[in-house]
CSV table of C-alpha atoms and ligand atoms in Angstrom, one decimal:
chain,number,residue,atom,x,y,z
A,1,MET,CA,78.8,123.6,99.5
A,2,SER,CA,79.3,122.9,95.9
A,3,LEU,CA,77.2,120.5,93.8
A,4,ILE,CA,80.0,117.9,94.0
A,5,ASP,CA,80.5,118.3,97.7
A,6,ARG,CA,76.7,117.7,98.1
A,7,LEU,CA,76.9,114.6,96.0
A,8,ASP,CA,79.7,113.3,98.2
A,9,ALA,CA,77.8,114.2,101.4
A,10,SER,CA,74.7,112.3,100.1
A,11,ARG,CA,76.6,109.0,100.1
A,12,ALA,CA,75.9,106.9,103.1
A,13,TRP,CA,78.9,105.2,104.6
A,14,SER,CA,79.0,103.1,107.8
A,15,GLU,CA,81.4,104.1,110.5
A,16,ASP,CA,84.0,101.5,109.5
A,17,GLU,CA,83.8,102.5,105.9
A,18,ARG,CA,84.1,106.2,106.8
A,19,LEU,CA,87.3,105.4,108.8
A,20,VAL,CA,88.9,103.5,105.9
A,21,LEU,CA,88.0,106.3,103.4
A,22,GLU,CA,89.4,108.9,105.8
A,23,GLN,CA,92.7,107.1,106.0
A,24,VAL,CA,92.9,106.6,102.2
A,25,ARG,CA,92.1,110.3,101.8
A,26,ARG,CA,94.9,111.2,104.2
A,27,VAL,CA,97.5,109.0,102.4
A,28,ALA,CA,96.3,110.3,99.0
A,29,ASN,CA,96.7,113.9,100.0
A,30,ASP,CA,99.8,113.7,102.2
A,31,ILE,CA,101.9,111.1,100.4
A,32,ILE,CA,100.6,110.1,96.9
A,33,ALA,CA,99.6,113.5,95.5
A,34,PRO,CA,102.9,115.2,96.5
A,35,ASN,CA,104.9,112.3,94.9
A,36,ALA,CA,102.9,112.3,91.7
A,37,ALA,CA,104.9,114.8,89.6
A,38,ARG,CA,108.2,113.3,90.6
A,39,PHE,CA,107.2,109.7,89.7
A,40,ASP,CA,105.7,111.0,86.4
A,41,ALA,CA,109.0,112.7,85.5
A,42,SER,CA,111.2,109.8,86.5
A,43,GLY,CA,109.0,107.0,85.3
A,44,GLU,CA,110.1,105.1,88.5
A,45,PHE,CA,107.6,102.5,89.9
A,46,PRO,CA,106.0,104.3,92.9
A,47,TRP,CA,106.9,101.7,95.6
A,48,GLU,CA,106.6,104.4,98.3
A,49,ASN,CA,102.9,104.9,97.4
A,50,VAL,CA,102.3,101.2,97.2
A,51,ARG,CA,103.9,100.7,100.7
A,52,ALA,CA,101.7,103.6,102.1
A,53,LEU,CA,98.6,101.9,100.8
A,54,ASN,CA,99.7,98.5,102.1
A,55,ALA,CA,100.3,100.0,105.5
A,56,LEU,CA,96.5,100.6,105.5
A,57,GLY,CA,96.0,96.9,104.4
A,58,LEU,CA,94.0,98.3,101.5
A,59,ASN,CA,94.0,95.1,99.4
A,60,GLY,CA,92.2,93.5,102.3
A,61,ILE,CA,89.0,95.4,101.5
A,62,PHE,CA,88.3,93.1,98.5
A,63,VAL,CA,89.7,89.8,99.9
A,64,PRO,CA,87.3,87.6,102.0
A,65,GLU,CA,88.0,87.3,105.7
A,66,GLU,CA,88.9,83.6,105.5
A,67,TYR,CA,91.9,84.4,103.3
A,68,GLY,CA,93.3,87.3,105.3
A,69,GLY,CA,91.1,90.2,104.2
A,70,SER,CA,88.6,92.5,105.9
A,71,PRO,CA,86.1,93.0,103.1
A,72,MET,CA,84.0,96.0,102.5
A,73,ARG,CA,81.3,96.9,100.0
A,74,TYR,CA,82.2,97.1,96.3
A,75,ARG,CA,81.4,100.9,96.4
A,76,VAL,CA,84.0,101.4,99.1
A,77,TYR,CA,86.6,99.8,96.9
A,78,LEU,CA,85.5,102.1,94.0
A,79,GLU,CA,85.7,105.2,96.1
A,80,CYS,CA,89.3,104.2,97.1
A,81,VAL,CA,90.2,103.8,93.5
A,82,ARG,CA,88.7,107.2,92.7
A,83,MET,CA,90.5,109.0,95.5
A,84,ILE,CA,93.9,107.4,94.8
A,85,SER,CA,93.6,108.1,91.1
A,86,GLN,CA,92.7,111.7,91.8
A,87,ALA,CA,96.0,112.0,93.6
A,88,CYS,CA,98.0,110.0,91.1
A,89,ALA,CA,96.5,108.0,88.2
A,90,ALA,CA,99.5,105.7,87.9
A,91,THR,CA,99.2,104.6,91.6
A,92,GLY,CA,95.4,104.3,91.1
A,93,ILE,CA,95.8,101.8,88.3
A,94,ILE,CA,98.4,99.8,90.1
A,95,TYR,CA,96.0,99.4,93.1
A,96,ALA,CA,93.0,98.7,90.8
A,97,THR,CA,95.0,96.1,88.9
A,98,ASN,CA,95.4,94.1,92.1
A,99,PHE,CA,91.6,93.8,92.1
A,100,HIS,CA,91.3,93.2,88.4
A,101,GLY,CA,93.7,90.3,88.4
A,102,MET,CA,92.6,88.7,91.7
A,103,LYS,CA,88.8,89.1,91.7
A,104,PRO,CA,88.5,86.1,89.3
A,105,LEU,CA,90.5,84.0,91.8
A,106,ILE,CA,88.1,85.1,94.5
A,107,ASP,CA,85.0,84.4,92.4
A,108,PHE,CA,86.2,81.2,90.5
A,109,GLY,CA,89.1,79.8,92.5
A,110,SER,CA,88.8,76.5,94.5
A,111,GLU,CA,89.0,76.6,98.3
A,112,GLU,CA,92.6,75.2,98.1
A,113,GLN,CA,93.7,77.9,95.6
A,114,LYS,CA,92.2,80.7,97.7
A,115,GLN,CA,93.7,79.4,100.9
A,116,ARG,CA,97.1,79.1,99.3
A,117,LEU,CA,97.2,82.2,97.1
A,118,LEU,CA,95.0,85.0,98.4
A,119,PRO,CA,96.9,85.8,101.6
A,120,VAL,CA,99.7,87.0,99.4
A,121,ILE,CA,97.4,89.7,98.0
A,122,ALA,CA,95.8,90.4,101.4
A,123,ASP,CA,99.3,91.1,102.7
A,124,GLY,CA,99.9,93.7,100.0
A,125,GLY,CA,101.2,91.6,97.1
A,126,LEU,CA,100.7,92.9,93.6
A,127,GLY,CA,98.3,91.3,91.1
A,128,SER,CA,98.2,91.5,87.3
A,129,LEU,CA,95.8,90.6,84.6
A,130,ALA,CA,97.3,89.2,81.4
A,131,ILE,CA,94.9,89.0,78.4
A,132,THR,CA,96.3,91.2,75.6
A,133,GLU,CA,98.7,89.8,73.0
A,134,PRO,CA,100.4,91.5,70.0
A,135,THR,CA,97.8,90.1,67.6
A,136,ALA,CA,94.8,89.9,70.0
A,137,GLY,CA,93.7,93.2,71.5
A,138,SER,CA,90.1,94.2,71.1
A,139,ASP,CA,89.4,90.7,70.0
A,140,ALA,CA,90.9,88.8,72.9
A,141,THR,CA,89.6,85.5,71.6
A,142,GLY,CA,92.4,85.6,69.0
A,143,MET,CA,95.0,84.9,71.7
A,144,ARG,CA,97.7,82.4,70.9
A,145,THR,CA,99.3,81.7,74.2
A,146,SER,CA,99.0,77.9,74.7
A,147,PHE,CA,98.5,75.7,77.7
A,148,ARG,CA,99.6,72.1,77.3
A,149,GLU,CA,98.9,69.5,80.0
A,150,ASN,CA,101.9,67.6,81.2
A,151,ASP,CA,101.3,65.3,84.2
A,152,GLU,CA,100.7,67.6,87.2
A,153,HIS,CA,101.8,70.7,85.3
A,154,ILE,CA,100.6,73.0,82.6
A,155,ILE,CA,103.3,74.1,80.1
A,156,LEU,CA,102.8,77.7,78.9
A,157,ASN,CA,104.2,79.0,75.7
A,158,GLY,CA,103.5,82.4,74.1
A,159,GLY,CA,103.5,85.9,75.4
A,160,LYS,CA,101.4,88.9,76.4
A,161,THR,CA,101.8,92.6,75.7
A,162,PHE,CA,100.8,95.8,77.6
A,163,ILE,CA,100.5,94.1,80.9
A,164,THR,CA,100.1,96.5,83.8
A,165,SER,CA,102.4,95.5,86.7
A,166,GLY,CA,103.5,92.5,84.6
A,167,ASP,CA,107.1,92.8,85.7
A,168,VAL,CA,106.4,93.4,89.4
A,169,ALA,CA,103.4,91.3,90.2
A,170,ASP,CA,103.5,88.5,92.7
A,171,LEU,CA,100.5,86.7,91.0
A,172,LEU,CA,99.4,87.0,87.4
A,173,LEU,CA,96.1,85.8,86.1
A,174,VAL,CA,97.0,84.5,82.6
A,175,PHE,CA,94.6,83.5,79.8
A,176,GLY,CA,95.6,81.1,77.1
A,177,LYS,CA,94.2,78.3,74.9
A,178,TRP,CA,94.2,74.7,76.0
A,179,GLU,CA,95.9,72.4,73.5
A,180,GLY,CA,93.5,69.6,72.5
A,181,ILE,CA,90.3,71.7,72.5
A,182,ALA,CA,89.7,72.4,68.8
A,183,GLU,CA,87.2,75.2,68.9
A,184,PRO,CA,89.2,78.4,69.6
A,185,LYS,CA,86.8,80.1,72.0
A,186,ALA,CA,86.0,76.9,73.9
A,187,ALA,CA,89.8,76.4,74.4
A,188,ILE,CA,90.3,79.6,76.4
A,189,SER,CA,91.4,78.8,79.9
A,190,ALA,CA,92.8,80.8,82.9
A,191,LEU,CA,95.5,80.1,85.4
A,192,ILE,CA,97.5,81.8,88.1
A,193,LEU,CA,101.2,82.3,87.4
A,194,GLU,CA,103.4,82.9,90.5
A,195,LYS,CA,106.3,85.3,90.5
A,196,GLY,CA,109.7,83.5,89.8
A,197,THR,CA,108.3,80.7,87.7
A,198,PRO,CA,111.1,79.4,85.4
A,199,GLY,CA,110.3,80.2,81.8
A,200,PHE,CA,108.7,83.5,82.6
A,201,GLU,CA,110.5,86.5,81.2
A,202,VAL,CA,109.9,90.3,81.0
A,203,VAL,CA,110.8,91.3,77.5
A,204,ARG,CA,110.5,95.0,77.7
A,205,LEU,CA,108.8,97.9,79.5
A,206,GLU,CA,106.8,100.4,77.5
A,207,ASP,CA,107.7,104.1,77.4
A,208,LYS,CA,104.3,105.8,77.6
A,209,LEU,CA,102.5,109.1,77.1
A,210,GLY,CA,100.9,109.0,80.6
A,211,HIS,CA,100.7,106.7,83.6
A,212,ARG,CA,104.5,106.8,83.4
A,213,ALA,CA,105.0,105.5,86.9
A,214,SER,CA,102.9,102.4,86.3
A,215,SER,CA,104.8,99.7,84.6
A,216,THR,CA,103.4,98.2,81.3
A,217,ALA,CA,105.3,95.0,80.4
A,218,GLN,CA,105.7,92.8,77.5
A,219,ILE,CA,106.1,89.3,78.9
A,220,ALA,CA,107.0,85.9,77.4
A,221,PHE,CA,106.4,82.3,78.4
A,222,THR,CA,108.9,79.7,77.2
A,223,ASP,CA,108.0,76.2,78.4
A,224,CYS,CA,106.9,77.8,81.6
A,225,ARG,CA,105.8,75.1,84.1
A,226,VAL,CA,102.8,76.0,86.2
A,227,PRO,CA,101.3,73.5,88.7
A,228,ARG,CA,98.0,72.2,87.4
A,229,ALA,CA,96.6,73.1,90.8
A,230,ASN,CA,96.8,76.8,89.6
A,231,LEU,CA,94.2,76.3,86.8
A,232,LEU,CA,91.0,78.2,87.5
A,233,ARG,CA,88.1,75.8,87.2
A,234,ASN,CA,88.4,73.5,84.2
A,235,PRO,CA,90.1,73.6,80.8
A,236,GLY,CA,87.9,75.8,78.6
A,237,ASP,CA,86.2,77.8,81.3
A,238,GLY,CA,88.4,80.8,80.5
A,239,LEU,CA,86.0,82.9,78.4
A,240,ARG,CA,83.2,82.7,81.0
A,241,ILE,CA,85.8,83.8,83.7
A,242,LEU,CA,87.1,86.6,81.4
A,243,PHE,CA,83.6,88.1,80.8
A,244,ALA,CA,82.6,87.9,84.4
A,245,SER,CA,85.9,89.5,85.4
A,246,LEU,CA,85.6,92.4,83.0
A,247,ASN,CA,82.1,93.2,84.2
A,248,LYS,CA,83.6,93.9,87.6
A,249,SER,CA,86.8,95.6,86.5
A,250,ARG,CA,85.1,98.0,84.1
A,251,PRO,CA,83.3,100.0,86.9
A,252,SER,CA,86.7,100.1,88.6
A,253,ILE,CA,88.2,101.6,85.4
A,254,ALA,CA,85.4,104.1,85.5
A,255,ALA,CA,86.2,105.0,89.1
A,256,HIS,CA,89.8,105.5,88.1
A,257,ALA,CA,88.8,107.8,85.1
A,258,LEU,CA,86.5,109.7,87.4
A,259,GLY,CA,89.5,110.4,89.7
A,260,ILE,CA,91.3,112.0,86.8
A,261,ALA,CA,88.1,113.9,85.9
A,262,ARG,CA,87.7,115.2,89.5
A,263,ALA,CA,91.4,116.3,89.6
A,264,ALA,CA,91.0,118.2,86.3
A,265,PHE,CA,87.7,119.8,87.5
A,266,ALA,CA,89.2,120.9,90.8
A,267,ASP,CA,92.2,122.5,89.1
A,268,MET,CA,90.0,124.2,86.5
A,269,ILE,CA,87.8,125.7,89.2
A,270,GLY,CA,90.7,126.8,91.3
A,271,TYR,CA,92.6,128.4,88.4
A,272,THR,CA,89.6,130.2,86.8
A,273,ASN,CA,88.6,131.7,90.2
A,274,GLU,CA,92.1,133.2,90.6
A,275,ARG,CA,93.3,134.2,87.2
A,276,THR,CA,92.1,137.6,86.0
A,277,GLN,CA,92.0,139.0,82.4
A,278,SER,CA,90.4,142.2,81.2
A,279,GLY,CA,89.7,143.1,84.8
A,280,ARG,CA,87.6,139.9,85.5
A,281,ARG,CA,88.2,136.5,86.8
A,282,VAL,CA,88.3,133.9,84.0
A,283,ILE,CA,85.3,132.1,85.6
A,284,ASP,CA,83.2,135.3,85.3
A,285,PHE,CA,83.1,135.1,81.5
A,286,GLN,CA,79.7,133.5,80.7
A,287,GLY,CA,81.1,131.3,78.0
A,288,ASN,CA,83.3,129.6,80.5
A,289,GLN,CA,80.5,129.3,83.0
A,290,PHE,CA,78.5,127.4,80.4
A,291,LEU,CA,81.4,125.0,79.9
A,292,ILE,CA,81.8,124.5,83.6
A,293,ALA,CA,78.1,123.8,83.9
A,294,ASP,CA,78.2,121.2,81.3
A,295,LEU,CA,81.2,119.5,82.8
A,296,ALA,CA,80.0,119.6,86.4
A,297,SER,CA,76.6,118.2,85.3
A,298,GLU,CA,78.3,115.4,83.4
A,299,LEU,CA,80.5,114.6,86.4
A,300,VAL,CA,77.7,114.2,88.9
A,301,LEU,CA,75.6,112.2,86.4
A,302,VAL,CA,78.3,109.8,85.6
A,303,GLU,CA,79.2,109.4,89.3
A,304,SER,CA,75.6,108.7,90.1
A,305,TRP,CA,75.5,106.1,87.4
A,306,LEU,CA,78.5,104.4,88.8
A,307,ASP,CA,76.8,104.4,92.2
A,308,HIS,CA,73.9,102.6,90.5
A,309,VAL,CA,76.3,100.0,88.9
A,310,ALA,CA,77.9,99.5,92.3
A,311,GLY,CA,74.4,98.8,93.7
A,312,LEU,CA,73.8,96.2,91.0
A,313,VAL,CA,77.1,94.4,91.8
A,314,GLU,CA,76.4,94.5,95.6
A,315,SER,CA,72.9,93.1,95.1
A,316,GLY,CA,74.5,90.1,93.3
A,317,ALA,CA,72.9,90.9,89.9
A,318,ALA,CA,73.9,88.5,87.2
A,319,ASP,CA,73.6,90.6,84.2
A,320,PHE,CA,75.1,94.2,84.4
A,321,GLY,CA,77.6,94.1,81.5
A,322,ILE,CA,75.9,96.9,79.5
A,323,GLU,CA,75.6,99.0,82.6
A,324,ALA,CA,79.3,98.5,83.3
A,325,SER,CA,80.1,99.4,79.6
A,326,VAL,CA,78.1,102.7,80.0
A,327,ALA,CA,80.0,103.6,83.1
A,328,LYS,CA,83.4,102.8,81.6
A,329,MET,CA,82.7,104.6,78.3
A,330,ARG,CA,81.1,107.8,79.8
A,331,ALA,CA,83.6,108.1,82.7
A,332,SER,CA,86.6,107.8,80.4
A,333,ASP,CA,85.2,110.2,77.7
A,334,LEU,CA,84.5,112.6,80.5
A,335,ALA,CA,88.0,112.3,81.9
A,336,MET,CA,89.5,113.0,78.5
A,337,ARG,CA,87.2,116.0,77.9
A,338,MET,CA,87.7,117.4,81.4
A,339,ALA,CA,91.5,117.2,81.1
A,340,LEU,CA,91.5,118.9,77.7
A,341,GLU,CA,89.3,121.7,79.0
A,342,CYS,CA,91.4,122.0,82.1
A,343,VAL,CA,94.5,122.6,79.9
A,344,GLN,CA,92.5,125.1,77.8
A,345,MET,CA,91.3,127.0,80.9
A,346,HIS,CA,94.8,127.4,82.1
A,347,GLY,CA,95.8,129.0,78.8
A,348,GLY,CA,99.6,128.7,78.2
A,349,TYR,CA,100.1,127.6,81.8
A,350,GLY,CA,98.1,124.5,81.0
A,351,TYR,CA,100.8,123.5,78.5
A,352,VAL,CA,103.8,123.6,80.8
A,353,LYS,CA,104.8,121.3,83.6
A,354,ASP,CA,104.4,123.9,86.5
A,355,PHE,CA,100.8,122.8,86.7
A,356,ARG,CA,99.5,119.2,86.7
A,357,ALA,CA,96.9,119.9,83.9
A,358,GLU,CA,99.2,118.6,81.2
A,359,ARG,CA,99.8,115.4,83.2
A,360,LEU,CA,96.1,114.8,83.7
A,361,MET,CA,95.6,115.2,79.9
A,362,ARG,CA,98.3,112.6,79.2
A,363,ASP,CA,97.0,110.3,81.9
A,364,ALA,CA,93.4,110.6,80.7
A,365,LYS,CA,93.9,109.3,77.2
A,366,ILE,CA,94.4,105.6,78.0
A,367,THR,CA,91.2,105.4,79.9
A,368,GLN,CA,89.3,105.5,76.5
A,369,ILE,CA,91.5,102.6,75.2
A,370,TRP,CA,92.0,100.0,77.9
A,371,GLU,CA,89.5,97.5,79.3
A,372,GLY,CA,87.7,97.6,75.9
A,373,THR,CA,88.2,100.6,73.7
A,374,ASN,CA,85.3,103.0,73.7
A,375,GLN,CA,84.4,102.0,70.1
A,376,VAL,CA,84.0,98.5,71.4
A,377,HIS,CA,81.8,99.7,74.3
A,378,ARG,CA,79.7,101.7,71.9
A,379,GLN,CA,79.3,98.6,69.8
A,380,LEU,CA,78.3,96.5,72.8
A,381,ILE,CA,75.8,99.1,74.1
A,382,GLY,CA,74.3,99.7,70.6
A,383,ARG,CA,74.1,96.0,69.7
A,384,SER,CA,72.2,95.3,73.0
A,385,PHE,CA,69.2,97.1,71.4
A,386,ALA,CA,69.2,95.1,68.2
A,387,ALA,CA,66.2,92.8,68.0
A,388,ARG,CA,67.2,89.1,67.8
A,389,ASN,CA,65.8,87.4,64.7
B,1,FAD,C1,99.1,101.5,79.3
B,1,FAD,C2,98.4,100.2,79.0
B,1,FAD,C3,98.1,99.3,80.0
B,1,FAD,C4,97.4,98.2,79.6
B,1,FAD,N1,97.1,97.2,80.6
B,1,FAD,C5,96.7,96.0,80.3
B,1,FAD,C6,96.6,94.9,81.2
B,1,FAD,O1,96.9,95.1,82.4
B,1,FAD,N2,96.2,93.7,80.8
B,1,FAD,C7,95.8,93.5,79.5
B,1,FAD,O2,95.5,92.3,79.2
B,1,FAD,N3,95.9,94.5,78.6
B,1,FAD,C8,96.3,95.7,78.9
B,1,FAD,N4,96.3,96.7,78.0
B,1,FAD,C9,95.9,96.4,76.6
B,1,FAD,C10,94.6,97.2,76.2
B,1,FAD,O3,93.5,96.6,76.9
B,1,FAD,C11,94.5,97.1,74.7
B,1,FAD,O4,95.5,98.0,74.2
B,1,FAD,C12,93.1,97.4,74.2
B,1,FAD,O5,92.3,96.4,74.5
B,1,FAD,C13,93.1,97.6,72.7
B,1,FAD,O6,93.8,96.6,72.0
B,1,FAD,P1,94.9,96.9,70.9
B,1,FAD,O7,95.8,97.9,71.5
B,1,FAD,O8,95.4,95.7,70.3
B,1,FAD,O9,94.1,97.7,69.8
B,1,FAD,P2,93.2,97.1,68.6
B,1,FAD,O10,92.2,96.1,69.1
B,1,FAD,O11,94.1,96.7,67.5
B,1,FAD,O12,92.4,98.4,68.1
B,1,FAD,C14,92.9,99.4,67.1
B,1,FAD,C15,91.7,100.3,66.8
B,1,FAD,O13,90.7,99.5,66.2
B,1,FAD,C16,89.5,99.7,66.9
B,1,FAD,N5,88.6,98.5,66.9
B,1,FAD,C17,89.0,97.3,67.1
B,1,FAD,N6,88.0,96.4,67.1
B,1,FAD,C18,86.9,97.2,66.8
B,1,FAD,C19,85.5,97.0,66.6
B,1,FAD,N7,85.0,95.7,66.7
B,1,FAD,N8,84.7,98.0,66.3
B,1,FAD,C20,85.2,99.2,66.2
B,1,FAD,N9,86.5,99.6,66.3
B,1,FAD,C21,87.3,98.5,66.6
B,1,FAD,C22,89.9,100.1,68.3
B,1,FAD,O14,88.9,100.8,69.0
B,1,FAD,C23,91.1,100.9,68.1
B,1,FAD,O15,90.8,102.2,67.8
B,1,FAD,C24,97.0,97.9,78.3
B,1,FAD,C25,97.3,98.9,77.3
B,1,FAD,C26,98.0,100.0,77.6
B,1,FAD,C27,98.4,100.9,76.5
């Protein structure tokens, strides 16, 4: 058993959890992984993979039972994200985005909202999280999308950019500023936008380096009328909802990055054990063993840290933002480094499309950019040690 197999074996799953993870592993290996190169090449949305996950009812593991789900521990969800992303990073982020967009509805929605909206997701609907705007990226508080109250409706104007599944989602969690609240941060509010709402438009889809099968949409709202009943909590509660949501989506982004890192590590080990040069296997050169030792150690340490963060979430801890930042930053830096070294260890074959190493490298890069760039996470972690005067 390898170091990584032993880490996997050390995780204690209940019988029900093990069954779900087995099914996800089967779908990942038999359907999602074999489709990955084709969807990457065509850039087509991977509906076949989404349907295979929905056949397992996989959104249900994060939706409460009262609203059609069959919930499991947060770490089971993270393990699913990791396994799916290891098979196909684009499909992994589509699945994870359902959680990122809809967890705030679960945590902050009213009983009426959850009864009405969550069954759509439990049944396999797609969710989306719309924060970023052309002039508001790392500083999301600079957003300009406006929410104006009008009788029983909220009128949306503005637009969002780089929205994962923005064109295909059934429900979008949209952040904007409430007209009439003067202080910009205090004006941030959140609502659920349902597919087909008049005034909602997909402006364009991005042509990307990696994650080519996941859609990334620029969307616009022109006098888009949303029932007031879709507002989460009260006008001005958006920033609190945003921060609480990011704390739970960042570990999920870490799990996604670790899926890419694991795929790259597995390919590197497979190839260097087979390829021979100068009469020796590539893995037998000591310099390469040192590199593999560094990467394997980092992988098990980051995964163990993510297990720790999962424990904090499951225990109901209120304050784990810095821990989540550490997981996101280290997992994504590792995914990028692992994918680069995987290409390197494949020599020239790493640079051509016969092997998936080059795809893993393209897929890895965005993990250092989204859900807070790694510069921003370094700033958050570093600042947390600064004494307050
Ligand atoms: C494929 C893809 C999918 C995405 N999916 C979504 C989604 O589903 N929903 C969504 O809302 N957004 C999504 N995003 C947006 C993503 O989260 C942003 O791109 C990211 O937050 C960075 O914002 P920006 O692109 O405007 O870069 P900027 O914020 O303009 O950053 C430019 C550079 O400046 C640096 N910088 C900025 N501020 C600081 C600082 N304080 N200290 C140090 N350096 C700093 C950054 O690190 C970066 O290197 C997605 C983006 C992509 C490319």
